[in-house]
């Protein structure tokens, strides 16, 4: 009879992810003056790479990342300042996630701008920024 090997201990990794998809805000970002005065819709996705094992085992919100707080933080960052570029907005959100949520090891932020002012037909323009703790 063969013996069953013990279950290996989980090593700390960034394979666990909390995702917030398609948070939508009406804001005033853009290079054109109409974008800055009339505003438009912006969509944000955030992936938070974090070790979820403690929260999963304890069922305790304090042992994980509170995604309601994440949403509130994203909202404040999107609405708090006007940006010319969605690249700058995405960078600000990524920085805010790493500074505001110490358990987060890496963050991926996508910002979409539906109906971006281009001379052509597109669904949206999207930028993606990935940042990690140093």
PDB file of C-alpha atoms in Angstrom:
ATOM      1  CA  UNK A   1       0.000   0.000   0.000  1.00  0.00           C
ATOM      2  CA  UNK A   2       1.362   3.407  -1.024  1.00  0.00           C
ATOM      3  CA  UNK A   3       1.448   6.246   1.438  1.00  0.00           C
ATOM      4  CA  UNK A   4      -0.152   9.538   0.488  1.00  0.00           C
ATOM      5  CA  UNK A   5       2.314  12.457   0.507  1.00  0.00           C
ATOM      6  CA  UNK A   6       1.482  15.339   2.882  1.00  0.00           C
ATOM      7  CA  UNK A   7      -0.230  18.400   1.502  1.00  0.00           C
ATOM      8  CA  UNK A   8       2.527  20.927   0.732  1.00  0.00           C
ATOM      9  CA  UNK A   9       2.556  24.223   2.589  1.00  0.00           C
ATOM     10  CA  UNK A  10       1.444  27.121   0.429  1.00  0.00           C
ATOM     11  CA  UNK A  11       4.237  29.496  -0.435  1.00  0.00           C
ATOM     12  CA  UNK A  12       3.526  33.195  -0.555  1.00  0.00           C
ATOM     13  CA  UNK A  13       2.712  34.101  -4.132  1.00  0.00           C
ATOM     14  CA  UNK A  14       0.794  36.628  -6.146  1.00  0.00           C
ATOM     15  CA  UNK A  15      -1.377  34.086  -7.903  1.00  0.00           C
ATOM     16  CA  UNK A  16      -4.489  35.113  -5.953  1.00  0.00           C
ATOM     17  CA  UNK A  17      -6.413  37.998  -7.474  1.00  0.00           C
ATOM     18  CA  UNK A  18      -9.294  40.244  -6.476  1.00  0.00           C
ATOM     19  CA  UNK A  19     -10.848  41.868  -9.548  1.00  0.00           C
ATOM     20  CA  UNK A  20     -13.187  44.812  -9.808  1.00  0.00           C
ATOM     21  CA  UNK A  21     -14.633  44.945 -13.315  1.00  0.00           C
ATOM     22  CA  UNK A  22     -16.132  47.903 -15.085  1.00  0.00           C
ATOM     23  CA  UNK A  23     -16.460  50.524 -12.377  1.00  0.00           C
ATOM     24  CA  UNK A  24     -18.052  53.377 -14.334  1.00  0.00           C
ATOM     25  CA  UNK A  25     -17.661  57.066 -13.536  1.00  0.00           C
ATOM     26  CA  UNK A  26     -18.646  60.319 -15.205  1.00  0.00           C
ATOM     27  CA  UNK A  27     -15.564  62.525 -15.132  1.00  0.00           C
ATOM     28  CA  UNK A  28     -13.759  65.342 -16.945  1.00  0.00           C
ATOM     29  CA  UNK A  29     -10.549  63.858 -18.329  1.00  0.00           C
ATOM     30  CA  UNK A  30      -9.143  64.566 -21.769  1.00  0.00           C
ATOM     31  CA  UNK A  31      -6.980  66.843 -23.845  1.00  0.00           C
ATOM     32  CA  UNK A  32      -9.782  68.672 -25.647  1.00  0.00           C
ATOM     33  CA  UNK A  33     -11.562  71.536 -23.887  1.00  0.00           C
ATOM     34  CA  UNK A  34     -14.968  69.913 -24.519  1.00  0.00           C
ATOM     35  CA  UNK A  35     -13.795  66.794 -22.692  1.00  0.00           C
ATOM     36  CA  UNK A  36     -12.701  68.929 -19.736  1.00  0.00           C
ATOM     37  CA  UNK A  37     -15.988  70.892 -19.583  1.00  0.00           C
ATOM     38  CA  UNK A  38     -18.670  68.462 -20.807  1.00  0.00           C
ATOM     39  CA  UNK A  39     -17.092  65.318 -19.397  1.00  0.00           C
ATOM     40  CA  UNK A  40     -17.694  61.724 -20.351  1.00  0.00           C
ATOM     41  CA  UNK A  41     -17.899  58.161 -19.165  1.00  0.00           C
ATOM     42  CA  UNK A  42     -14.800  56.307 -17.953  1.00  0.00           C
ATOM     43  CA  UNK A  43     -14.596  52.614 -17.121  1.00  0.00           C
ATOM     44  CA  UNK A  44     -12.044  51.118 -14.746  1.00  0.00           C
ATOM     45  CA  UNK A  45     -10.928  47.536 -14.095  1.00  0.00           C
ATOM     46  CA  UNK A  46      -8.543  46.753 -11.263  1.00  0.00           C
ATOM     47  CA  UNK A  47      -6.755  43.475 -10.510  1.00  0.00           C
ATOM     48  CA  UNK A  48      -5.233  43.236  -7.053  1.00  0.00           C
ATOM     49  CA  UNK A  49      -2.654  40.478  -6.694  1.00  0.00           C
ATOM     50  CA  UNK A  50      -2.652  39.525  -3.040  1.00  0.00           C
ATOM     51  CA  UNK A  51      -2.233  36.436  -0.886  1.00  0.00           C
ATOM     52  CA  UNK A  52      -5.830  35.534  -0.021  1.00  0.00           C
ATOM     53  CA  UNK A  53      -5.049  32.437   2.016  1.00  0.00           C
ATOM     54  CA  UNK A  54      -5.453  34.018   5.490  1.00  0.00           C
ATOM     55  CA  UNK A  55      -8.816  35.538   4.642  1.00  0.00           C
ATOM     56  CA  UNK A  56      -9.938  32.335   2.972  1.00  0.00           C
ATOM     57  CA  UNK A  57      -9.036  30.223   6.021  1.00  0.00           C
ATOM     58  CA  UNK A  58     -10.287  32.617   8.712  1.00  0.00           C
ATOM     59  CA  UNK A  59     -13.326  34.066   6.901  1.00  0.00           C
ATOM     60  CA  UNK A  60     -12.270  37.402   8.431  1.00  0.00           C
ATOM     61  CA  UNK A  61     -12.497  40.611   6.398  1.00  0.00           C
ATOM     62  CA  UNK A  62      -9.531  42.057   8.301  1.00  0.00           C
ATOM     63  CA  UNK A  63      -7.312  39.330   6.817  1.00  0.00           C
ATOM     64  CA  UNK A  64      -7.938  40.321   3.196  1.00  0.00           C
ATOM     65  CA  UNK A  65      -8.517  43.425   1.074  1.00  0.00           C
ATOM     66  CA  UNK A  66     -11.905  45.078   1.519  1.00  0.00           C
ATOM     67  CA  UNK A  67     -13.107  45.626  -2.038  1.00  0.00           C
ATOM     68  CA  UNK A  68     -15.698  48.185  -0.974  1.00  0.00           C
ATOM     69  CA  UNK A  69     -12.805  50.328   0.278  1.00  0.00           C
ATOM     70  CA  UNK A  70     -11.006  49.629  -3.022  1.00  0.00           C
ATOM     71  CA  UNK A  71     -14.018  50.894  -4.990  1.00  0.00           C
ATOM     72  CA  UNK A  72     -14.289  54.018  -2.819  1.00  0.00           C
ATOM     73  CA  UNK A  73     -10.583  54.715  -3.334  1.00  0.00           C
ATOM     74  CA  UNK A  74     -10.866  54.312  -7.124  1.00  0.00           C
ATOM     75  CA  UNK A  75     -13.881  56.632  -7.154  1.00  0.00           C
ATOM     76  CA  UNK A  76     -12.014  59.336  -5.213  1.00  0.00           C
ATOM     77  CA  UNK A  77      -9.013  59.061  -7.530  1.00  0.00           C
ATOM     78  CA  UNK A  78     -11.096  59.203 -10.735  1.00  0.00           C
ATOM     79  CA  UNK A  79     -13.262  62.102  -9.600  1.00  0.00           C
ATOM     80  CA  UNK A  80     -10.725  64.029  -7.516  1.00  0.00           C
ATOM     81  CA  UNK A  81      -8.655  65.595 -10.277  1.00  0.00           C
ATOM     82  CA  UNK A  82      -8.844  66.237 -14.032  1.00  0.00           C
ATOM     83  CA  UNK A  83      -6.253  64.477 -16.187  1.00  0.00           C
ATOM     84  CA  UNK A  84      -5.370  65.105 -19.799  1.00  0.00           C
ATOM     85  CA  UNK A  85      -4.373  61.466 -20.357  1.00  0.00           C
ATOM     86  CA  UNK A  86      -6.016  58.259 -19.229  1.00  0.00           C
ATOM     87  CA  UNK A  87      -2.456  56.950 -18.860  1.00  0.00           C
ATOM     88  CA  UNK A  88      -1.932  59.433 -16.010  1.00  0.00           C
ATOM     89  CA  UNK A  89      -5.250  58.440 -14.452  1.00  0.00           C
ATOM     90  CA  UNK A  90      -4.341  54.737 -14.611  1.00  0.00           C
ATOM     91  CA  UNK A  91      -0.949  55.450 -13.021  1.00  0.00           C
ATOM     92  CA  UNK A  92      -2.622  57.415 -10.227  1.00  0.00           C
ATOM     93  CA  UNK A  93      -5.036  54.558  -9.535  1.00  0.00           C
ATOM     94  CA  UNK A  94      -2.224  51.969  -9.510  1.00  0.00           C
ATOM     95  CA  UNK A  95      -0.181  54.110  -7.128  1.00  0.00           C
ATOM     96  CA  UNK A  96      -3.214  54.625  -4.899  1.00  0.00           C
ATOM     97  CA  UNK A  97      -3.882  50.897  -4.696  1.00  0.00           C
ATOM     98  CA  UNK A  98      -0.306  50.101  -3.678  1.00  0.00           C
ATOM     99  CA  UNK A  99      -0.151  52.940  -1.131  1.00  0.00           C
ATOM    100  CA  UNK A 100      -3.616  52.394   0.312  1.00  0.00           C
ATOM    101  CA  UNK A 101      -3.690  48.607   0.540  1.00  0.00           C
ATOM    102  CA  UNK A 102      -0.536  47.174   2.091  1.00  0.00           C
ATOM    103  CA  UNK A 103      -1.484  43.538   1.408  1.00  0.00           C
ATOM    104  CA  UNK A 104      -1.511  44.161  -2.370  1.00  0.00           C
ATOM    105  CA  UNK A 105       1.686  42.909  -4.017  1.00  0.00           C
ATOM    106  CA  UNK A 106       0.871  43.883  -7.595  1.00  0.00           C
ATOM    107  CA  UNK A 107      -1.891  45.813  -9.324  1.00  0.00           C
ATOM    108  CA  UNK A 108      -3.129  45.881 -12.912  1.00  0.00           C
ATOM    109  CA  UNK A 109      -5.311  48.837 -13.880  1.00  0.00           C
ATOM    110  CA  UNK A 110      -7.282  49.242 -17.091  1.00  0.00           C
ATOM    111  CA  UNK A 111      -8.965  52.551 -17.904  1.00  0.00           C
ATOM    112  CA  UNK A 112     -11.345  52.721 -20.847  1.00  0.00           C
ATOM    113  CA  UNK A 113     -12.701  55.811 -22.527  1.00  0.00           C
ATOM    114  CA  UNK A 114     -15.813  55.012 -24.571  1.00  0.00           C
ATOM    115  CA  UNK A 115     -16.489  57.318 -27.498  1.00  0.00           C
ATOM    116  CA  UNK A 116     -12.984  58.742 -27.450  1.00  0.00           C
ATOM    117  CA  UNK A 117     -12.625  61.616 -29.928  1.00  0.00           C
ATOM    118  CA  UNK A 118     -10.839  59.934 -32.815  1.00  0.00           C
ATOM    119  CA  UNK A 119     -11.498  60.253 -36.522  1.00  0.00           C
ATOM    120  CA  UNK A 120     -12.966  56.802 -36.862  1.00  0.00           C
ATOM    121  CA  UNK A 121     -15.348  54.313 -35.335  1.00  0.00           C
ATOM    122  CA  UNK A 122     -14.176  52.499 -32.202  1.00  0.00           C
ATOM    123  CA  UNK A 123     -15.833  51.077 -29.109  1.00  0.00           C
ATOM    124  CA  UNK A 124     -13.311  52.617 -26.731  1.00  0.00           C
ATOM    125  CA  UNK A 125      -9.683  53.435 -26.072  1.00  0.00           C
ATOM    126  CA  UNK A 126      -8.064  51.484 -23.245  1.00  0.00           C
ATOM    127  CA  UNK A 127      -4.782  51.714 -21.397  1.00  0.00           C
ATOM    128  CA  UNK A 128      -3.404  49.039 -19.096  1.00  0.00           C
ATOM    129  CA  UNK A 129      -0.780  49.644 -16.437  1.00  0.00           C
ATOM    130  CA  UNK A 130       0.790  47.011 -14.176  1.00  0.00           C
ATOM    131  CA  UNK A 131       2.769  48.015 -11.099  1.00  0.00           C
ATOM    132  CA  UNK A 132       4.290  46.010  -8.246  1.00  0.00           C
ATOM    133  CA  UNK A 133       5.816  46.731  -4.890  1.00  0.00           C
ATOM    134  CA  UNK A 134       9.540  47.299  -4.949  1.00  0.00           C
TER     135      UNK A 134
END
